[in-house]
Amino acid sequence: MKKINNFLIIGGDGRQLYMADYLESLGYGVEIYGLPEKERKCVENIEEAVQKSDALILPLPAVKGEKNIYSIVPMKETVDDISLMIKQEQPIFAGMVSRGVEAKLTLGGGKVFDYFRREDVTVMNTVPTAQGILKTMIDNIDYTVHSSRCAVFGYGRVAKVTADILSKIGAEVTVCARKYGDLAAAEIKGMNGCLISDFYKTAHEYDIIINTVPSVVIDRKILENVQSDCLIIDVASAPFGTDFAAAYELGIHAIQCPSLPGKVAPKTAGRIIADGIINMMKECEYG
């Protein structure tokens, strides 16, 4: 494998800017395109930059829809445009890549590596996500998290860390899941457990509901039974887990919070992704 000495980072948000700084501190050459110009200039000719770079880094998520590269700065180049610039065997590191997007990026011979599928990246990413959830809670309530009644839907990586943090700062936490094993695991840690299918019966008891399940679990049946001032925070990936239309109709404060690490801890999140990419390079002998 050809050693990777330089990267072109295309699109993204604050995470990618900090990632560029971090990779440079490790001795890599880095250029950026489609990002706010923070102490560095974006390349002017992206096609030329792609040809000069050893590898490309796309954001997390890689695209919005199936067409546009995700970026806080609008980019005129689409995934199709980028795919036509890619060199044979050029590594492309990207996050949450769909099969359709991967097919486009590999059309010209590129090799796609999805860093969000890595255990090291997803596990480390739970901490800034949980921090973002806590910040969102504090920004939207007029009472303390301590002694509040919180329900956490799901019991995957993010849900476990979030439930643990809330429990440790004094919230009364109930884990809502489909599996009895998850409820038992939560109860061993001193939290309550509730089947998602039964939650509507006690929905009125909670001040805050946090969802991590990427399918609709907080439906109209639940929303019709929550307190009028209940706060709902949904951090699941698309298509999310809350019926936002019903929440709006019922006057329930429901917040959609994708990509929290990039909003509340971009420096840490950028480094986590960069470390994941470096680990992938070592495993694939690009290092």
C-alpha positions as a printed Julia matrix, in Angstrom:
287×3 Matrix{Float64}:
   0.0    0.0     0.0
   1.15   3.55   -0.76
   1.94   5.5     2.4
  -0.43   8.38    3.12
   1.43  11.62    3.77
  -1.25  14.23    3.02
  -5.01  14.62    3.16
  -7.69  16.74    1.53
 -10.56  17.33    3.96
 -13.79  18.07    2.09
 -16.81  19.6     3.84
 -17.98  19.13    7.4
 -18.07  21.46   10.39
 -15.89  22.5    13.32
 -14.77  18.91   13.85
 -12.97  18.9    10.52
 -11.19  22.2    11.26
  -9.81  20.84   14.53
  -9.04  17.56   12.8
  -6.9   19.43   10.27
  -4.92  21.08   13.08
  -4.45  17.75   14.86
  -3.32  15.87   11.75
  -0.84  18.64   10.97
   0.54  18.4    14.52
   1.26  14.73   13.76
   3.24  15.67   10.66
   0.67  15.15    7.9
   0.09  17.64    5.13
  -3.52  18.87    5.16
  -5.62  20.99    2.82
  -9.31  21.82    3.22
 -12.22  22.57    0.94
 -15.81  23.57    1.71
 -15.15  24.75    5.27
 -15.04  28.14    7.0
 -11.6   29.64    6.5
 -10.15  29.6    10.02
  -6.45  30.52   10.05
  -6.06  28.69    6.74
  -7.29  29.09    3.19
  -9.47  26.6     1.41
  -8.05  25.26   -1.84
  -9.44  27.05   -4.88
  -9.28  24.19   -7.37
 -10.79  21.1    -5.76
 -10.13  18.8    -8.73
  -6.45  19.67   -8.68
  -6.36  19.23   -4.89
  -7.96  15.78   -5.13
  -5.33  14.72   -7.64
  -2.49  15.97   -5.42
  -3.76  14.37   -2.2
  -2.93  10.86   -1.03
  -6.33  10.46    0.64
  -9.64  12.25    1.06
 -11.57  12.77    4.3
 -15.32  13.33    4.08
 -17.44  14.39    7.09
 -19.79  12.64    9.49
 -22.35  12.19    8.09
 -20.7   12.1     4.68
 -23.72  13.48    2.84
 -27.1   15.11    3.34
 -29.52  12.99    1.38
 -27.74  11.09   -1.37
 -26.45  14.08   -3.3
 -24.73  16.82   -1.31
 -21.6   16.55    0.82
 -22.5   17.58    4.39
 -20.97  20.97    5.14
 -21.82  24.1     7.11
 -20.54  26.05    4.08
 -22.63  25.37    0.95
 -20.68  23.42   -1.66
 -21.55  23.47   -5.35
 -19.86  20.12   -5.94
 -22.09  17.07   -5.39
 -21.09  13.51   -4.55
 -21.33  12.74   -8.28
 -18.92  15.58   -9.06
 -16.41  14.43   -6.45
 -16.61  10.84   -7.66
 -15.41  11.89  -11.12
 -12.26  13.46   -9.61
 -11.11  10.48   -7.55
  -7.93   8.65   -8.52
  -7.58   4.89   -8.89
  -7.11   3.22   -5.48
  -7.38   6.58   -3.67
  -8.47   6.04   -0.03
 -11.61   7.94    1.01
 -12.34   8.12    4.74
 -15.96   9.05    5.48
 -18.64   8.62    8.14
 -22.09   6.99    7.89
 -21.74   6.18    4.2
 -24.79   4.65    2.55
 -24.41   1.91   -0.03
 -25.55   4.28   -2.76
 -22.95   6.92   -1.88
 -20.23   4.29   -1.51
 -21.06   2.96   -4.98
 -20.66   6.45   -6.44
 -17.36   7.13   -4.69
 -15.87   3.81   -5.77
 -17.01   4.18   -9.37
 -13.69   5.73  -10.37
 -11.63   3.21   -8.43
 -11.55   4.87   -5.03
 -11.56   2.82   -1.8
 -14.07   3.86    0.87
 -13.41   3.38    4.59
 -16.3    4.24    6.92
 -14.77   5.39   10.2
 -18.17   5.53   11.92
 -18.41   1.75   11.71
 -15.37   1.46   13.94
 -15.83   0.5    17.57
 -13.1    2.87   18.78
 -14.74   5.88   17.1
 -18.33   5.11   18.11
 -17.42   4.3    21.72
 -15.33   7.47   22.17
 -18.04   9.52   20.45
 -20.58   8.66   23.15
 -18.98  11.04   25.65
 -19.33  14.28   23.62
 -22.82  13.14   22.6
 -23.83  12.68   26.25
 -22.3   16.06   27.08
 -24.4   17.6    24.3
 -27.54  15.99   25.68
 -26.83  17.37   29.13
 -26.17  20.85   27.71
 -29.41  20.73   25.71
 -31.31  19.77   28.85
 -29.81  22.6    30.91
 -30.48  25.14   28.14
 -34.16  24.19   27.94
 -35.34  23.67   31.54
 -35.97  26.0    34.47
 -35.29  23.39   37.16
 -32.32  21.25   38.14
 -31.41  18.0    36.43
 -30.86  16.69   39.94
 -34.15  15.13   41.17
 -35.75  15.44   37.71
 -37.51  12.39   36.31
 -35.81  11.27   33.09
 -36.65   8.49   30.65
 -33.94   7.26   28.27
 -35.16   5.3    25.24
 -32.79   2.6    24.05
 -29.81   1.07   25.82
 -27.02   1.21   23.29
 -23.69   3.0    23.74
 -25.04   6.57   23.86
 -28.03   5.64   26.03
 -25.87   3.8    28.57
 -23.42   6.68   29.01
 -26.25   9.24   29.15
 -28.27   7.24   31.67
 -25.19   6.74   33.86
 -24.31  10.46   33.83
 -27.86  11.53   34.65
 -28.11   8.99   37.45
 -24.79  10.13   38.95
 -25.9   13.77   39.11
 -29.07  12.85   40.93
 -31.74  12.41   38.28
 -34.28   9.63   38.66
 -33.63   7.6    35.51
 -35.82   5.04   33.78
 -34.4    3.07   30.85
 -36.98   2.19   28.2
 -36.04  -0.72   25.96
 -37.51  -3.67   24.09
 -35.32  -6.35   25.68
 -35.75  -7.55   29.24
 -31.98  -8.04   29.42
 -31.43  -4.31   28.89
 -33.94  -3.48   31.61
 -32.18  -5.89   33.97
 -28.79  -4.33   33.19
 -30.17  -0.86   33.97
 -31.78  -2.05   37.19
 -28.47  -3.54   38.38
 -27.05  -0.01   38.12
 -29.85   1.35   40.29
 -32.06   2.69   37.51
 -35.65   1.82   36.71
 -36.68  -0.19   33.66
 -39.73  -0.04   31.41
 -40.69  -1.79   28.19
 -41.13   0.7    25.36
 -44.53  -0.84   24.62
 -45.7   -0.02   28.17
 -44.25   3.48   28.48
 -47.45   5.3    27.48
 -49.05   4.15   30.73
 -46.59   6.16   32.85
 -45.51   8.82   30.32
 -47.13  11.56   32.43
 -44.63  10.94   35.24
 -41.56  12.24   33.39
 -40.03  15.69   33.08
 -37.53  14.81   30.34
 -37.49  12.09   27.68
 -34.32  11.31   25.7
 -34.46   9.11   22.63
 -31.56   7.25   21.03
 -33.61   4.76   18.96
 -33.59   5.46   15.18
 -37.19   4.4    14.58
 -40.41   5.98   15.81
 -40.87   4.92   19.43
 -42.15   8.19   20.88
 -45.4    8.14   18.97
 -48.71   9.99   19.29
 -49.94   7.51   21.91
 -47.06   8.49   24.2
 -47.16  12.17   23.29
 -50.84  12.41   24.2
 -49.97  11.21   27.7
 -46.87  13.27   28.57
 -46.94  16.41   30.71
 -47.56  19.6    28.75
 -44.12  20.93   29.79
 -42.23  17.69   29.14
 -38.95  18.17   27.25
 -38.11  15.61   24.56
 -34.56  15.38   23.17
 -34.04  13.11   20.17
 -30.42  12.27   19.29
 -31.12   9.25   17.08
 -29.93   9.14   13.5
 -32.47   9.56   10.69
 -35.38   8.86   10.57
 -35.21   9.7    14.31
 -37.53   8.24   16.93
 -40.08  10.94   17.7
 -43.25  11.85   15.86
 -42.29  15.53   15.6
 -45.42  16.46   13.66
 -47.61  15.12   16.46
 -45.44  16.79   19.1
 -45.8   20.14   17.34
 -49.55  19.68   17.02
 -49.86  18.83   20.72
 -47.6   21.69   21.82
 -44.89  19.42   23.22
 -41.33  20.78   23.23
 -39.43  18.19   21.17
 -35.9   18.93   19.95
 -34.1   17.14   17.13
 -30.39  17.02   17.99
 -28.26  15.34   15.3
 -24.45  15.57   15.28
 -24.16  16.84   18.86
 -20.4   16.18   19.16
 -19.72  18.63   16.34
 -21.78  21.29   18.08
 -20.68  21.0    21.7
 -17.2   19.43   21.57
 -15.81  19.81   18.02
 -12.17  19.72   19.15
 -12.55  16.41   20.96
 -14.83  14.95   18.27
 -12.4   15.93   15.49
  -9.54  14.24   17.27
 -11.61  11.08   17.86
 -12.31  10.79   14.13
  -8.7   11.53   13.21
  -7.44   8.85   15.61
  -9.9    6.4    14.09
  -8.62   7.19   10.6
  -5.0    6.77   11.7
  -5.87   3.38   13.23
  -7.51   2.35    9.95
  -4.39   3.42    8.06
  -2.22   1.25   10.3
  -4.53  -1.74    9.88
  -4.55  -1.31    6.07
  -0.79  -0.6     5.91
  -1.2    2.99    4.72
   0.75   4.23    7.73
